[in-house]
Amino acid sequence: GIRTPYLVRWSGTVAPGSTTDLPTAFWDFPATALDLAGADVPADMDGISIAPTLTGDGEQPRHPYLYWEFHERGGKQAVRMGRWKGIRRGVRKDPDAPILLFDLEQDPGESNDVAAEHPDVVAKIAAAMAEARVPAPHLPLFPGEREKR
């Protein structure tokens, strides 16, 4: 899920009780595992290695944003971009449904939609949703994406 802690135990490397504000996603795990194993991380992989954060060695790259989509309950899209989280609901019926915007620093419970006060941020999140979305005919999100047989 979104806002689920990423817990690590690595005696002698990760200090007990240490924390980071680095936003990550599950797709960072394969890149991290490859990196820690000394293997090359493919350039076209969605994830980034968080090994620098874990080991304290090197500079940690950061995602410009994180994108999720959920196909249940009418379809949803979500983007985490810094302090902001944008959510678009009901996209199966309306791919251009309004984006709800939450300031996670001020409202971690996501109870106050501030989209009207920050149209510039909403526009950036909409652009990220469009950029990150990859149609999958076998798993359609929007009308018209269904696989033709």
mmCIF file of N, CA and C in Angstrom, residues 12-124:
data_model
loop_
_atom_site.group_PDB
_atom_site.id
_atom_site.type_symbol
_atom_site.label_atom_id
_atom_site.label_comp_id
_atom_site.label_asym_id
_atom_site.label_seq_id
_atom_site.Cartn_x
_atom_site.Cartn_y
_atom_site.Cartn_z
ATOM 1 N N GLY A 12 25.097 -4.268 11.839
ATOM 2 C CA GLY A 12 26.412 -3.785 11.458
ATOM 3 C C GLY A 12 26.401 -2.799 10.300
ATOM 4 N N THR A 13 25.260 -2.627 9.655
ATOM 5 C CA THR A 13 25.174 -1.699 8.525
ATOM 6 C C THR A 13 24.118 -0.631 8.765
ATOM 7 N N VAL A 14 22.914 -1.050 9.101
ATOM 8 C CA VAL A 14 21.824 -0.108 9.371
ATOM 9 C C VAL A 14 21.683 0.015 10.890
ATOM 10 N N ALA A 15 21.865 1.219 11.392
ATOM 11 C CA ALA A 15 21.803 1.445 12.838
ATOM 12 C C ALA A 15 20.386 1.197 13.360
ATOM 13 N N PRO A 16 20.249 0.442 14.444
ATOM 14 C CA PRO A 16 18.917 0.224 15.028
ATOM 15 C C PRO A 16 18.250 1.558 15.363
ATOM 16 N N GLY A 17 16.956 1.651 15.026
ATOM 17 C CA GLY A 17 16.199 2.860 15.319
ATOM 18 C C GLY A 17 16.398 4.003 14.352
ATOM 19 N N SER A 18 17.252 3.820 13.340
ATOM 20 C CA SER A 18 17.481 4.908 12.382
ATOM 21 C C SER A 18 16.265 5.051 11.458
ATOM 22 N N THR A 19 16.087 6.254 10.951
ATOM 23 C CA THR A 19 14.980 6.529 10.039
ATOM 24 C C THR A 19 15.481 7.393 8.885
ATOM 25 N N THR A 20 14.677 7.457 7.845
ATOM 26 C CA THR A 20 14.958 8.309 6.704
ATOM 27 C C THR A 20 13.631 8.844 6.178
ATOM 28 N N ASP A 21 13.683 9.974 5.504
ATOM 29 C CA ASP A 21 12.476 10.523 4.889
ATOM 30 C C ASP A 21 12.424 10.193 3.393
ATOM 31 N N LEU A 22 13.258 9.266 2.938
ATOM 32 C CA LEU A 22 13.317 8.906 1.526
ATOM 33 C C LEU A 22 12.047 8.151 1.117
ATOM 34 N N PRO A 23 11.237 8.719 0.217
ATOM 35 C CA PRO A 23 10.081 7.969 -0.280
ATOM 36 C C PRO A 23 10.564 6.852 -1.203
ATOM 37 N N THR A 24 10.083 5.667 -0.966
ATOM 38 C CA THR A 24 10.433 4.516 -1.789
ATOM 39 C C THR A 24 9.163 3.750 -2.136
ATOM 40 N N ALA A 25 9.318 2.772 -3.001
ATOM 41 C CA ALA A 25 8.213 1.901 -3.374
ATOM 42 C C ALA A 25 8.771 0.494 -3.537
ATOM 43 N N PHE A 26 7.878 -0.487 -3.609
ATOM 44 C CA PHE A 26 8.347 -1.864 -3.707
ATOM 45 C C PHE A 26 9.258 -2.059 -4.920
ATOM 46 N N TRP A 27 8.992 -1.334 -6.011
ATOM 47 C CA TRP A 27 9.811 -1.532 -7.205
ATOM 48 C C TRP A 27 11.241 -1.068 -7.020
ATOM 49 N N ASP A 28 11.564 -0.454 -5.880
ATOM 50 C CA ASP A 28 12.951 -0.133 -5.566
ATOM 51 C C ASP A 28 13.704 -1.343 -5.004
ATOM 52 N N PHE A 29 12.973 -2.326 -4.508
ATOM 53 C CA PHE A 29 13.629 -3.482 -3.900
ATOM 54 C C PHE A 29 14.492 -4.264 -4.899
ATOM 55 N N PRO A 30 13.988 -4.620 -6.101
ATOM 56 C CA PRO A 30 14.859 -5.366 -7.024
ATOM 57 C C PRO A 30 16.128 -4.597 -7.396
ATOM 58 N N ALA A 31 15.996 -3.293 -7.629
ATOM 59 C CA ALA A 31 17.189 -2.497 -7.968
ATOM 60 C C ALA A 31 18.179 -2.489 -6.805
ATOM 61 N N THR A 32 17.657 -2.400 -5.600
ATOM 62 C CA THR A 32 18.514 -2.402 -4.413
ATOM 63 C C THR A 32 19.209 -3.745 -4.249
ATOM 64 N N ALA A 33 18.460 -4.831 -4.423
ATOM 65 C CA ALA A 33 19.048 -6.172 -4.296
ATOM 66 C C ALA A 33 20.141 -6.390 -5.333
ATOM 67 N N LEU A 34 19.888 -5.981 -6.573
ATOM 68 C CA LEU A 34 20.913 -6.114 -7.612
ATOM 69 C C LEU A 34 22.155 -5.309 -7.255
ATOM 70 N N ASP A 35 21.945 -4.080 -6.823
ATOM 71 C CA ASP A 35 23.058 -3.199 -6.469
ATOM 72 C C ASP A 35 23.877 -3.794 -5.329
ATOM 73 N N LEU A 36 23.207 -4.249 -4.288
ATOM 74 C CA LEU A 36 23.925 -4.813 -3.136
ATOM 75 C C LEU A 36 24.650 -6.113 -3.484
ATOM 76 N N ALA A 37 24.141 -6.830 -4.493
ATOM 77 C CA ALA A 37 24.792 -8.067 -4.928
ATOM 78 C C ALA A 37 25.955 -7.793 -5.884
ATOM 79 N N GLY A 38 26.146 -6.513 -6.242
ATOM 80 C CA GLY A 38 27.238 -6.161 -7.148
ATOM 81 C C GLY A 38 26.879 -6.318 -8.611
ATOM 82 N N ALA A 39 25.601 -6.542 -8.913
ATOM 83 C CA ALA A 39 25.162 -6.698 -10.301
ATOM 84 C C ALA A 39 24.771 -5.342 -10.874
ATOM 85 N N ASP A 40 24.731 -5.262 -12.184
ATOM 86 C CA ASP A 40 24.299 -4.039 -12.844
ATOM 87 C C ASP A 40 22.790 -3.884 -12.698
ATOM 88 N N VAL A 41 22.358 -2.661 -12.436
ATOM 89 C CA VAL A 41 20.936 -2.343 -12.382
ATOM 90 C C VAL A 41 20.549 -1.849 -13.770
ATOM 91 N N PRO A 42 19.624 -2.540 -14.452
ATOM 92 C CA PRO A 42 19.247 -2.115 -15.804
ATOM 93 C C PRO A 42 18.749 -0.671 -15.821
ATOM 94 N N ALA A 43 19.153 0.077 -16.826
ATOM 95 C CA ALA A 43 18.780 1.490 -16.930
ATOM 96 C C ALA A 43 17.280 1.677 -17.117
ATOM 97 N N ASP A 44 16.608 0.675 -17.700
ATOM 98 C CA ASP A 44 15.172 0.819 -17.953
ATOM 99 C C ASP A 44 14.303 0.319 -16.797
ATOM 100 N N MET A 45 14.909 0.022 -15.679
ATOM 101 C CA MET A 45 14.167 -0.441 -14.504
ATOM 102 C C MET A 45 13.479 0.746 -13.832
ATOM 103 N N ASP A 46 12.222 0.560 -13.426
ATOM 104 C CA ASP A 46 11.493 1.644 -12.763
ATOM 105 C C ASP A 46 12.085 1.999 -11.407
ATOM 106 N N GLY A 47 12.585 1.018 -10.704
ATOM 107 C CA GLY A 47 13.096 1.256 -9.360
ATOM 108 C C GLY A 47 14.487 1.848 -9.343
ATOM 109 N N ILE A 48 14.827 2.420 -8.190
ATOM 110 C CA ILE A 48 16.185 2.900 -7.953
ATOM 111 C C ILE A 48 16.741 2.157 -6.743
ATOM 112 N N SER A 49 18.026 2.025 -6.697
ATOM 113 C CA SER A 49 18.650 1.382 -5.547
ATOM 114 C C SER A 49 18.653 2.342 -4.361
ATOM 115 N N ILE A 50 18.236 1.840 -3.220
ATOM 116 C CA ILE A 50 18.320 2.636 -1.994
ATOM 117 C C ILE A 50 19.523 2.204 -1.155
ATOM 118 N N ALA A 51 20.456 1.485 -1.794
ATOM 119 C CA ALA A 51 21.667 1.055 -1.090
ATOM 120 C C ALA A 51 22.422 2.224 -0.462
ATOM 121 N N PRO A 52 22.553 3.389 -1.127
ATOM 122 C CA PRO A 52 23.258 4.486 -0.468
ATOM 123 C C PRO A 52 22.618 4.915 0.855
ATOM 124 N N THR A 53 21.301 4.875 0.927
ATOM 125 C CA THR A 53 20.625 5.218 2.184
ATOM 126 C C THR A 53 20.878 4.141 3.232
ATOM 127 N N LEU A 54 20.861 2.887 2.815
ATOM 128 C CA LEU A 54 21.068 1.783 3.764
ATOM 129 C C LEU A 54 22.497 1.732 4.291
ATOM 130 N N THR A 55 23.459 1.928 3.395
ATOM 131 C CA THR A 55 24.864 1.760 3.775
ATOM 132 C C THR A 55 25.550 3.056 4.171
ATOM 133 N N GLY A 56 24.984 4.193 3.750
ATOM 134 C CA GLY A 56 25.635 5.474 4.004
ATOM 135 C C GLY A 56 26.750 5.758 3.020
ATOM 136 N N ASP A 57 26.896 4.932 1.979
ATOM 137 C CA ASP A 57 27.948 5.095 0.976
ATOM 138 C C ASP A 57 27.366 5.653 -0.315
ATOM 139 N N GLY A 58 27.861 6.772 -0.756
ATOM 140 C CA GLY A 58 27.433 7.344 -2.026
ATOM 141 C C GLY A 58 26.232 8.256 -1.879
ATOM 142 N N GLU A 59 25.882 8.886 -2.991
ATOM 143 C CA GLU A 59 24.749 9.811 -3.004
ATOM 144 C C GLU A 59 23.480 9.075 -3.409
ATOM 145 N N GLN A 60 22.421 9.304 -2.672
ATOM 146 C CA GLN A 60 21.155 8.632 -2.923
ATOM 147 C C GLN A 60 20.355 9.340 -4.011
ATOM 148 N N PRO A 61 20.101 8.648 -5.144
ATOM 149 C CA PRO A 61 19.185 9.240 -6.122
ATOM 150 C C PRO A 61 17.762 9.222 -5.557
ATOM 151 N N ARG A 62 16.933 10.120 -6.049
ATOM 152 C CA ARG A 62 15.538 10.202 -5.594
ATOM 153 C C ARG A 62 14.615 10.159 -6.812
ATOM 154 N N HIS A 63 13.449 9.583 -6.600
ATOM 155 C CA HIS A 63 12.425 9.595 -7.640
ATOM 156 C C HIS A 63 11.874 11.018 -7.776
ATOM 157 N N PRO A 64 11.628 11.492 -8.988
ATOM 158 C CA PRO A 64 10.951 12.786 -9.121
ATOM 159 C C PRO A 64 9.502 12.692 -8.625
ATOM 160 N N TYR A 65 8.952 11.489 -8.732
ATOM 161 C CA TYR A 65 7.617 11.189 -8.207
ATOM 162 C C TYR A 65 7.449 9.677 -8.177
ATOM 163 N N LEU A 66 6.450 9.227 -7.445
ATOM 164 C CA LEU A 66 6.061 7.814 -7.436
ATOM 165 C C LEU A 66 4.633 7.734 -7.953
ATOM 166 N N TYR A 67 4.339 6.734 -8.759
ATOM 167 C CA TYR A 67 3.023 6.574 -9.385
ATOM 168 C C TYR A 67 2.455 5.205 -9.057
ATOM 169 N N TRP A 68 1.176 5.194 -8.731
ATOM 170 C CA TRP A 68 0.459 3.941 -8.507
ATOM 171 C C TRP A 68 -0.859 3.993 -9.255
ATOM 172 N N GLU A 69 -1.372 2.814 -9.591
ATOM 173 C CA GLU A 69 -2.750 2.736 -10.060
ATOM 174 C C GLU A 69 -3.408 1.520 -9.427
ATOM 175 N N PHE A 70 -4.684 1.678 -9.206
ATOM 176 C CA PHE A 70 -5.487 0.640 -8.568
ATOM 177 C C PHE A 70 -6.686 0.381 -9.463
ATOM 178 N N HIS A 71 -6.927 -0.865 -9.777
ATOM 179 C CA HIS A 71 -7.964 -1.212 -10.746
ATOM 180 C C HIS A 71 -9.315 -1.507 -10.096
ATOM 181 N N GLU A 72 -9.357 -1.721 -8.820
ATOM 182 C CA GLU A 72 -10.605 -2.029 -8.143
ATOM 183 C C GLU A 72 -11.407 -0.765 -7.837
ATOM 184 N N ARG A 73 -12.669 -0.948 -7.527
ATOM 185 C CA ARG A 73 -13.579 0.130 -7.115
ATOM 186 C C ARG A 73 -13.587 1.332 -8.059
ATOM 187 N N GLY A 74 -13.718 1.073 -9.323
ATOM 188 C CA GLY A 74 -13.830 2.161 -10.292
ATOM 189 C C GLY A 74 -12.519 2.687 -10.831
ATOM 190 N N GLY A 75 -11.399 2.206 -10.327
ATOM 191 C CA GLY A 75 -10.081 2.611 -10.804
ATOM 192 C C GLY A 75 -9.600 3.912 -10.177
ATOM 193 N N LYS A 76 -8.342 3.914 -9.781
ATOM 194 C CA LYS A 76 -7.735 5.093 -9.156
ATOM 195 C C LYS A 76 -6.305 5.235 -9.653
ATOM 196 N N GLN A 77 -5.821 6.470 -9.629
ATOM 197 C CA GLN A 77 -4.410 6.767 -9.868
ATOM 198 C C GLN A 77 -3.929 7.611 -8.696
ATOM 199 N N ALA A 78 -2.659 7.458 -8.353
ATOM 200 C CA ALA A 78 -2.083 8.261 -7.280
ATOM 201 C C ALA A 78 -0.642 8.608 -7.632
ATOM 202 N N VAL A 79 -0.236 9.803 -7.238
ATOM 203 C CA VAL A 79 1.146 10.260 -7.414
ATOM 204 C C VAL A 79 1.602 10.880 -6.106
ATOM 205 N N ARG A 80 2.796 10.475 -5.674
ATOM 206 C CA ARG A 80 3.463 11.114 -4.543
ATOM 207 C C ARG A 80 4.613 11.919 -5.129
ATOM 208 N N MET A 81 4.599 13.220 -4.861
ATOM 209 C CA MET A 81 5.613 14.122 -5.390
ATOM 210 C C MET A 81 6.044 15.041 -4.248
ATOM 211 N N GLY A 82 7.160 14.703 -3.609
ATOM 212 C CA GLY A 82 7.605 15.497 -2.466
ATOM 213 C C GLY A 82 6.561 15.466 -1.372
ATOM 214 N N ARG A 83 6.147 16.637 -0.917
ATOM 215 C CA ARG A 83 5.176 16.734 0.171
ATOM 216 C C ARG A 83 3.745 16.492 -0.293
ATOM 217 N N TRP A 84 3.539 16.376 -1.617
ATOM 218 C CA TRP A 84 2.208 16.308 -2.190
ATOM 219 C C TRP A 84 1.806 14.897 -2.591
ATOM 220 N N LYS A 85 0.526 14.618 -2.438
ATOM 221 C CA LYS A 85 -0.045 13.377 -2.955
ATOM 222 C C LYS A 85 -1.317 13.739 -3.698
ATOM 223 N N GLY A 86 -1.379 13.312 -4.952
ATOM 224 C CA GLY A 86 -2.560 13.538 -5.773
ATOM 225 C C GLY A 86 -3.253 12.226 -6.035
ATOM 226 N N ILE A 87 -4.574 12.243 -5.972
ATOM 227 C CA ILE A 87 -5.378 11.036 -6.203
ATOM 228 C C ILE A 87 -6.477 11.371 -7.195
ATOM 229 N N ARG A 88 -6.641 10.520 -8.176
ATOM 230 C CA ARG A 88 -7.748 10.627 -9.131
ATOM 231 C C ARG A 88 -8.564 9.342 -8.984
ATOM 232 N N ARG A 89 -9.852 9.498 -8.693
ATOM 233 C CA ARG A 89 -10.743 8.353 -8.461
ATOM 234 C C ARG A 89 -11.736 8.212 -9.607
ATOM 235 N N GLY A 90 -12.259 6.992 -9.758
ATOM 236 C CA GLY A 90 -13.312 6.747 -10.742
ATOM 237 C C GLY A 90 -12.859 6.881 -12.172
ATOM 238 N N VAL A 91 -11.615 6.519 -12.457
ATOM 239 C CA VAL A 91 -11.060 6.729 -13.792
ATOM 240 C C VAL A 91 -11.586 5.744 -14.834
ATOM 241 N N ARG A 92 -12.221 4.668 -14.407
ATOM 242 C CA ARG A 92 -12.807 3.760 -15.395
ATOM 243 C C ARG A 92 -13.931 4.464 -16.167
ATOM 244 N N LYS A 93 -14.691 5.292 -15.477
ATOM 245 C CA LYS A 93 -15.771 6.041 -16.119
ATOM 246 C C LYS A 93 -15.271 7.373 -16.668
ATOM 247 N N ASP A 94 -14.355 8.017 -15.964
ATOM 248 C CA ASP A 94 -13.876 9.340 -16.356
ATOM 249 C C ASP A 94 -12.361 9.423 -16.175
ATOM 250 N N PRO A 95 -11.597 9.128 -17.249
ATOM 251 C CA PRO A 95 -10.132 9.186 -17.144
ATOM 252 C C PRO A 95 -9.601 10.567 -16.752
ATOM 253 N N ASP A 96 -10.421 11.608 -16.940
ATOM 254 C CA ASP A 96 -10.006 12.959 -16.585
ATOM 255 C C ASP A 96 -10.712 13.460 -15.332
ATOM 256 N N ALA A 97 -11.081 12.525 -14.452
ATOM 257 C CA ALA A 97 -11.738 12.910 -13.196
ATOM 258 C C ALA A 97 -10.835 13.901 -12.456
ATOM 259 N N PRO A 98 -11.432 14.762 -11.624
ATOM 260 C CA PRO A 98 -10.610 15.739 -10.902
ATOM 261 C C PRO A 98 -9.587 15.062 -9.985
ATOM 262 N N ILE A 99 -8.483 15.739 -9.808
ATOM 263 C CA ILE A 99 -7.423 15.246 -8.921
ATOM 264 C C ILE A 99 -7.609 15.888 -7.552
ATOM 265 N N LEU A 100 -7.641 15.046 -6.533
ATOM 266 C CA LEU A 100 -7.637 15.516 -5.148
ATOM 267 C C LEU A 100 -6.185 15.692 -4.748
ATOM 268 N N LEU A 101 -5.877 16.757 -4.026
ATOM 269 C CA LEU A 101 -4.491 17.040 -3.649
ATOM 270 C C LEU A 101 -4.388 17.172 -2.139
ATOM 271 N N PHE A 102 -3.374 16.518 -1.582
ATOM 272 C CA PHE A 102 -3.149 16.553 -0.139
ATOM 273 C C PHE A 102 -1.712 16.957 0.153
ATOM 274 N N ASP A 103 -1.537 17.818 1.128
ATOM 275 C CA ASP A 103 -0.228 18.242 1.610
ATOM 276 C C ASP A 103 0.124 17.314 2.769
ATOM 277 N N LEU A 104 0.978 16.334 2.506
ATOM 278 C CA LEU A 104 1.277 15.313 3.508
ATOM 279 C C LEU A 104 2.027 15.854 4.721
ATOM 280 N N GLU A 105 2.710 16.993 4.565
ATOM 281 C CA GLU A 105 3.381 17.587 5.727
ATOM 282 C C GLU A 105 2.375 18.179 6.696
ATOM 283 N N GLN A 106 1.340 18.804 6.174
ATOM 284 C CA GLN A 106 0.331 19.443 7.017
ATOM 285 C C GLN A 106 -0.849 18.526 7.328
ATOM 286 N N ASP A 107 -1.074 17.530 6.471
ATOM 287 C CA ASP A 107 -2.279 16.697 6.554
ATOM 288 C C ASP A 107 -1.946 15.241 6.229
ATOM 289 N N PRO A 108 -1.196 14.558 7.096
ATOM 290 C CA PRO A 108 -0.814 13.179 6.788
ATOM 291 C C PRO A 108 -2.000 12.226 6.704
ATOM 292 N N GLY A 109 -3.132 12.610 7.289
ATOM 293 C CA GLY A 109 -4.326 11.775 7.220
ATOM 294 C C GLY A 109 -5.132 11.969 5.952
ATOM 295 N N GLU A 110 -4.683 12.891 5.083
ATOM 296 C CA GLU A 110 -5.312 13.142 3.788
ATOM 297 C C GLU A 110 -6.802 13.449 3.933
ATOM 298 N N SER A 111 -7.122 14.399 4.786
ATOM 299 C CA SER A 111 -8.521 14.747 5.012
ATOM 300 C C SER A 111 -8.910 16.097 4.408
ATOM 301 N N ASN A 112 -7.936 16.893 3.945
ATOM 302 C CA ASN A 112 -8.221 18.230 3.447
ATOM 303 C C ASN A 112 -7.702 18.377 2.014
ATOM 304 N N ASP A 113 -8.606 18.327 1.032
ATOM 305 C CA ASP A 113 -8.248 18.480 -0.373
ATOM 306 C C ASP A 113 -7.893 19.939 -0.639
ATOM 307 N N VAL A 114 -6.640 20.187 -1.047
ATOM 308 C CA VAL A 114 -6.172 21.556 -1.292
ATOM 309 C C VAL A 114 -5.917 21.820 -2.776
ATOM 310 N N ALA A 115 -6.555 21.037 -3.639
ATOM 311 C CA ALA A 115 -6.334 21.180 -5.084
ATOM 312 C C ALA A 115 -6.669 22.577 -5.576
ATOM 313 N N ALA A 116 -7.741 23.168 -5.089
ATOM 314 C CA ALA A 116 -8.153 24.500 -5.556
ATOM 315 C C ALA A 116 -7.118 25.570 -5.224
ATOM 316 N N GLU A 117 -6.373 25.380 -4.125
ATOM 317 C CA GLU A 117 -5.363 26.366 -3.725
ATOM 318 C C GLU A 117 -4.020 26.168 -4.429
ATOM 319 N N HIS A 118 -3.829 25.027 -5.094
ATOM 320 C CA HIS A 118 -2.527 24.727 -5.703
ATOM 321 C C HIS A 118 -2.695 24.145 -7.112
ATOM 322 N N PRO A 119 -3.291 24.913 -8.038
ATOM 323 C CA PRO A 119 -3.493 24.375 -9.394
ATOM 324 C C PRO A 119 -2.183 24.039 -10.107
ATOM 325 N N ASP A 120 -1.098 24.716 -9.763
ATOM 326 C CA ASP A 120 0.206 24.422 -10.372
ATOM 327 C C ASP A 120 0.686 23.031 -9.984
ATOM 328 N N VAL A 121 0.480 22.650 -8.726
ATOM 329 C CA VAL A 121 0.878 21.313 -8.268
ATOM 330 C C VAL A 121 -0.029 20.263 -8.906
ATOM 331 N N VAL A 122 -1.323 20.542 -8.980
ATOM 332 C CA VAL A 122 -2.263 19.608 -9.618
ATOM 333 C C VAL A 122 -1.847 19.368 -11.066
ATOM 334 N N ALA A 123 -1.439 20.408 -11.771
ATOM 335 C CA ALA A 123 -1.003 20.268 -13.162
ATOM 336 C C ALA A 123 0.243 19.379 -13.259
ATOM 337 N N LYS A 124 1.184 19.539 -12.351
ATOM 338 C CA LYS A 124 2.389 18.697 -12.345
ATOM 339 C C LYS A 124 2.024 17.240 -12.071
#
